[in-house]
Short mmCIF file of C-alpha atoms in Angstrom, two decimals:
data_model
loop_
_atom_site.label_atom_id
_atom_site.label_comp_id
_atom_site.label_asym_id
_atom_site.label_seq_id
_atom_site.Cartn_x
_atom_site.Cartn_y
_atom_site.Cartn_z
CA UNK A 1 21.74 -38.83 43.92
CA UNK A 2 20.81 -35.39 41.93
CA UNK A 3 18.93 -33.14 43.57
CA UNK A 4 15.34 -33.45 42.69
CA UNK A 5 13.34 -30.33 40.35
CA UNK A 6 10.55 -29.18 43.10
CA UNK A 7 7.27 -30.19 40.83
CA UNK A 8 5.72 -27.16 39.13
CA UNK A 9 1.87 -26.18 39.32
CA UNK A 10 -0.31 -26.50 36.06
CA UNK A 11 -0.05 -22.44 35.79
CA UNK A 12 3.20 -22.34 36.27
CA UNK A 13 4.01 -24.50 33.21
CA UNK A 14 1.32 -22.73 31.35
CA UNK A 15 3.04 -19.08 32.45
CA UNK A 16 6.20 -20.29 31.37
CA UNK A 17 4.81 -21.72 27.54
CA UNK A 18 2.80 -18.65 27.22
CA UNK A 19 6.10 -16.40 27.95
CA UNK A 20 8.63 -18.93 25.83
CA UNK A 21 6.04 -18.00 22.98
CA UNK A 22 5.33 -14.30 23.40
CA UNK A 23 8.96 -14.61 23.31
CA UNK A 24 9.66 -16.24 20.15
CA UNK A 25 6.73 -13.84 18.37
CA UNK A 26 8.92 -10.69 19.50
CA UNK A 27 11.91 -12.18 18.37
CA UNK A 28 10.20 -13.11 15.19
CA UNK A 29 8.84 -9.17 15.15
CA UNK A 30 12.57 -7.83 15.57
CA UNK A 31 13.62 -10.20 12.82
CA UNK A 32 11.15 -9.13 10.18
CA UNK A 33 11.88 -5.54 10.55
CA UNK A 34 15.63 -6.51 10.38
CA UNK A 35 14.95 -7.86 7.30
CA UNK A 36 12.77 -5.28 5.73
CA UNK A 37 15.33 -2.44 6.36
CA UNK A 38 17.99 -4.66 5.03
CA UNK A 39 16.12 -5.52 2.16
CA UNK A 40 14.71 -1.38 1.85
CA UNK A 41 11.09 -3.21 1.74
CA UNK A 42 8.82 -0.29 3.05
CA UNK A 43 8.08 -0.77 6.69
CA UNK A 44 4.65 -0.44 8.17
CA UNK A 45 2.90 -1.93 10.98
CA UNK A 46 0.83 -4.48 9.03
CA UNK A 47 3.54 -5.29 6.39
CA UNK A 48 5.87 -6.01 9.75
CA UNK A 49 2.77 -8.08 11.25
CA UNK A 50 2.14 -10.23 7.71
CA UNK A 51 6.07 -10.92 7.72
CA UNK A 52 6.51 -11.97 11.11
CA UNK A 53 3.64 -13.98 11.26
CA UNK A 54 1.46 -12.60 14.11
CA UNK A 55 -0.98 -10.18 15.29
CA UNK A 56 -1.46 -6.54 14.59
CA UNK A 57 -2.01 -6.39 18.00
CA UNK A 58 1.54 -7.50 19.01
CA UNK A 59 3.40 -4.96 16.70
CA UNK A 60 1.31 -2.35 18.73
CA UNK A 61 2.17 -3.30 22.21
CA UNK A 62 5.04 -1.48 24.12
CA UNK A 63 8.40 -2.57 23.16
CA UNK A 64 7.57 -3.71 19.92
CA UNK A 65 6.08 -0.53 18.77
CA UNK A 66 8.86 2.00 19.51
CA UNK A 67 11.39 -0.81 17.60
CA UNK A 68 9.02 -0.69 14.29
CA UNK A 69 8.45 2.88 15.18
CA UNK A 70 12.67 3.21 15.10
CA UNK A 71 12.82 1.59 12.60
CA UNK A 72 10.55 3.62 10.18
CA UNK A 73 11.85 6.56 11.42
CA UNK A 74 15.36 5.55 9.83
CA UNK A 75 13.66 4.79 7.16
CA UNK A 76 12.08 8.04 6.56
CA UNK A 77 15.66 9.42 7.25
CA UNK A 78 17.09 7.62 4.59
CA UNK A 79 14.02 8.08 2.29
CA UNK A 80 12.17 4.69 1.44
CA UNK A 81 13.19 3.32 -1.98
CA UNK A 82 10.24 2.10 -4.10
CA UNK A 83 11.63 -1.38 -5.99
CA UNK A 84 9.68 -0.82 -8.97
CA UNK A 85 10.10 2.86 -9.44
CA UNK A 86 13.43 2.53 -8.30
CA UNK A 87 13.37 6.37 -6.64
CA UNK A 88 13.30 6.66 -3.23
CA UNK A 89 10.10 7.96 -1.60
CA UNK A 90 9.29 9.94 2.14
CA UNK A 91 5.72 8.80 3.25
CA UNK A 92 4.47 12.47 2.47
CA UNK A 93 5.97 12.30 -1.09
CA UNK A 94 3.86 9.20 -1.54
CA UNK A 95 0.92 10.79 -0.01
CA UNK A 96 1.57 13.84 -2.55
CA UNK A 97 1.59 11.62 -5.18
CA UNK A 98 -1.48 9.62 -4.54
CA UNK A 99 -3.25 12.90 -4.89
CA UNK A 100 -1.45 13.83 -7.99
CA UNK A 101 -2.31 10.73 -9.28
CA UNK A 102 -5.91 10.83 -8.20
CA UNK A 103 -5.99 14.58 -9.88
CA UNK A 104 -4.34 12.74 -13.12
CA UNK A 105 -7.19 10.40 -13.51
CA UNK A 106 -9.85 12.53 -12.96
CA UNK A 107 -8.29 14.69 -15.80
CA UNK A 108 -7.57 11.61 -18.40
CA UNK A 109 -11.01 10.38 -17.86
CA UNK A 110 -12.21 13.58 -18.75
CA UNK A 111 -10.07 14.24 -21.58
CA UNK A 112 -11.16 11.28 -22.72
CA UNK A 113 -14.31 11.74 -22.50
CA UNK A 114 -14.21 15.28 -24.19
CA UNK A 115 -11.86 13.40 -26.94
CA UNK A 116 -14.30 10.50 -28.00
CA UNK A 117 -17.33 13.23 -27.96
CA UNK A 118 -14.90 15.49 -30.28
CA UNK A 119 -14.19 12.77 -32.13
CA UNK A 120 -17.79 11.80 -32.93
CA UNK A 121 -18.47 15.35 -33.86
CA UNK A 122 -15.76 15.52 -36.40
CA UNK A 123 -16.48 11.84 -38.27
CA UNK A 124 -19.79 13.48 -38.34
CA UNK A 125 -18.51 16.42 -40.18
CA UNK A 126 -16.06 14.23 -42.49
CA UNK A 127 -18.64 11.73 -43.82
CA UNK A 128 -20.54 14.42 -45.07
CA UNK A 129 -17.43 16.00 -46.52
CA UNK A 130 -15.19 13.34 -48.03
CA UNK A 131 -15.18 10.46 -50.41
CA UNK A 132 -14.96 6.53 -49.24
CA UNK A 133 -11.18 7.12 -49.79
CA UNK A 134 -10.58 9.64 -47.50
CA UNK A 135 -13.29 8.02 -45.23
CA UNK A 136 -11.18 5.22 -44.74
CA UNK A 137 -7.88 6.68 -44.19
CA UNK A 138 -9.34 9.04 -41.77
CA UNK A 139 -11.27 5.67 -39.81
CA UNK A 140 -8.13 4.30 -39.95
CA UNK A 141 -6.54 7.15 -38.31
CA UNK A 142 -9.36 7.28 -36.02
CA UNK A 143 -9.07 3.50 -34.83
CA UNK A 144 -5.26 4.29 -34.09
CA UNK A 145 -6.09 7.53 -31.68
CA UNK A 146 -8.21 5.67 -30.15
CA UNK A 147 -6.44 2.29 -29.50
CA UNK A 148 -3.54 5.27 -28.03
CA UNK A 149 -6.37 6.62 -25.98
CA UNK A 150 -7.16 3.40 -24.62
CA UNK A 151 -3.60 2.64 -24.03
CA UNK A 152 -3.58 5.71 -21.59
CA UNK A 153 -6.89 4.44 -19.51
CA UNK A 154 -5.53 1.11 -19.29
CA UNK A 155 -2.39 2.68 -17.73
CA UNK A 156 -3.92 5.02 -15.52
CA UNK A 157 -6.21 2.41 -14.43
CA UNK A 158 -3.24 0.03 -13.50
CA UNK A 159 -1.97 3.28 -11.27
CA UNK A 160 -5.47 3.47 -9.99
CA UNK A 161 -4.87 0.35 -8.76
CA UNK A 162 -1.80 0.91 -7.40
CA UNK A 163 -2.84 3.58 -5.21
CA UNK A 164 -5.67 2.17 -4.19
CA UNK A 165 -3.91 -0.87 -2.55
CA UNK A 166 -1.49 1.76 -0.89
CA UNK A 167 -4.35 3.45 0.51
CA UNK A 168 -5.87 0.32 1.99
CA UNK A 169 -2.58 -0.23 3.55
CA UNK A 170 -2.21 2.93 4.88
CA UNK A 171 -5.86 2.99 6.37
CA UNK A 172 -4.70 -0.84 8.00
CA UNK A 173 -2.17 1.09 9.35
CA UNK A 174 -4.15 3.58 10.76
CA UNK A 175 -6.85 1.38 12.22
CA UNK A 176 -4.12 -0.66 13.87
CA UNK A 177 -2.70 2.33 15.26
CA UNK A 178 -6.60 3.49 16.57
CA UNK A 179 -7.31 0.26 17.80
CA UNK A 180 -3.54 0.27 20.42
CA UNK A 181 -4.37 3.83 21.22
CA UNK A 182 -7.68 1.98 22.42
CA UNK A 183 -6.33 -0.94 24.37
CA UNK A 184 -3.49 1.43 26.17
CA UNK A 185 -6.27 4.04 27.14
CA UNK A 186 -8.40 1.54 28.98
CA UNK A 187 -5.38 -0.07 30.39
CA UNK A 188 -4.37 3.19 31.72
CA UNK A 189 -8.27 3.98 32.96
CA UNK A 190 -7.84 0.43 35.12
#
């Protein structure tokens, strides 16, 4: 006769689901920053916690964190590539260039602000100065600068845009980050 399995208490079976899982989500963790670095996908916290499927919190606790933190660090080493620049980018570069690109916009709004009011000015001056020919060819001249200058706006607003969903990635980041450095301090207080 085979030896009989002693019977196991409810919280023993529940211990030993809850660890089988806790399991699986760390292995799932391990797998998704595999697969980022192999597939040079930038590697944060919350872009590791969307692919694996699970909790900020999880990336954050000990022995995940230092893997994802490994992991970025190699990353840095080798310099991230951006897939639709197609350069490869250190988190400070990006952070440079979200300024730069902040400072850009600020300037092309203002240029084209100063550009339309210039332009207003001058069609003033012209109307009173030239004949309906040369009032046409010059509105026609007009209505191409400015479909150019819109062009531009449109473009820098699409950058705008860009950034702006970097940022909010970056600040998850961050708040991720604030909110482990919570947890482990009143862990370490008890």
């Amino acid at each position: 006769m085979p030896a009989e399995k002693p019977s196991r208490t409810p919280s023993e079976v529940l211990r030993a689901a809850r660890q089988r899982d806790s399991a699986d989500k760390r292995g799932r963790v391990l797998k998704a920053v595999q697969n980022m670095l192999r597939d040079n996908r930038r590697i944060t916290f919350a872009a590791v916690a969307r692919e694996a499927a699970v909790s900020t919190w999880l990336v954050y606790a000990p022995g995940v964190r230092e893997r994802i933190d490994q992991a970025r660090a190699r990353q840095a080493a080798q310099g991230y590539q951006d897939h639709q620049s197609g350069r490869k980018a250190s988190g400070a570069s990006e952070q440079t260039d979200l300024l730069l690109a902040r400072e850009e916009i600020k300037r092309l709004r203002s240029e084209n602000s100063h550009l339309r009011q210039q332009a207003r000015v001058h069609l003033g001056q012209q109307v009173e100065q030239l004949g309906t020919q040369d009032m046409v060819k010059r509105v026609d001249e007009l209505s191409e600068e400015n479909l150019r200058l819109s062009t531009a706006e449109r473009e820098a607003t699409a950058e705008n845009v860009e950034l702006r969903r970097r940022i909010t990635e970056l600040e998850d980041d961050l708040s991720g980050a604030r909110t482990s450095l919570r947890r482990m301090i009143r862990e370490q207080s008890h």
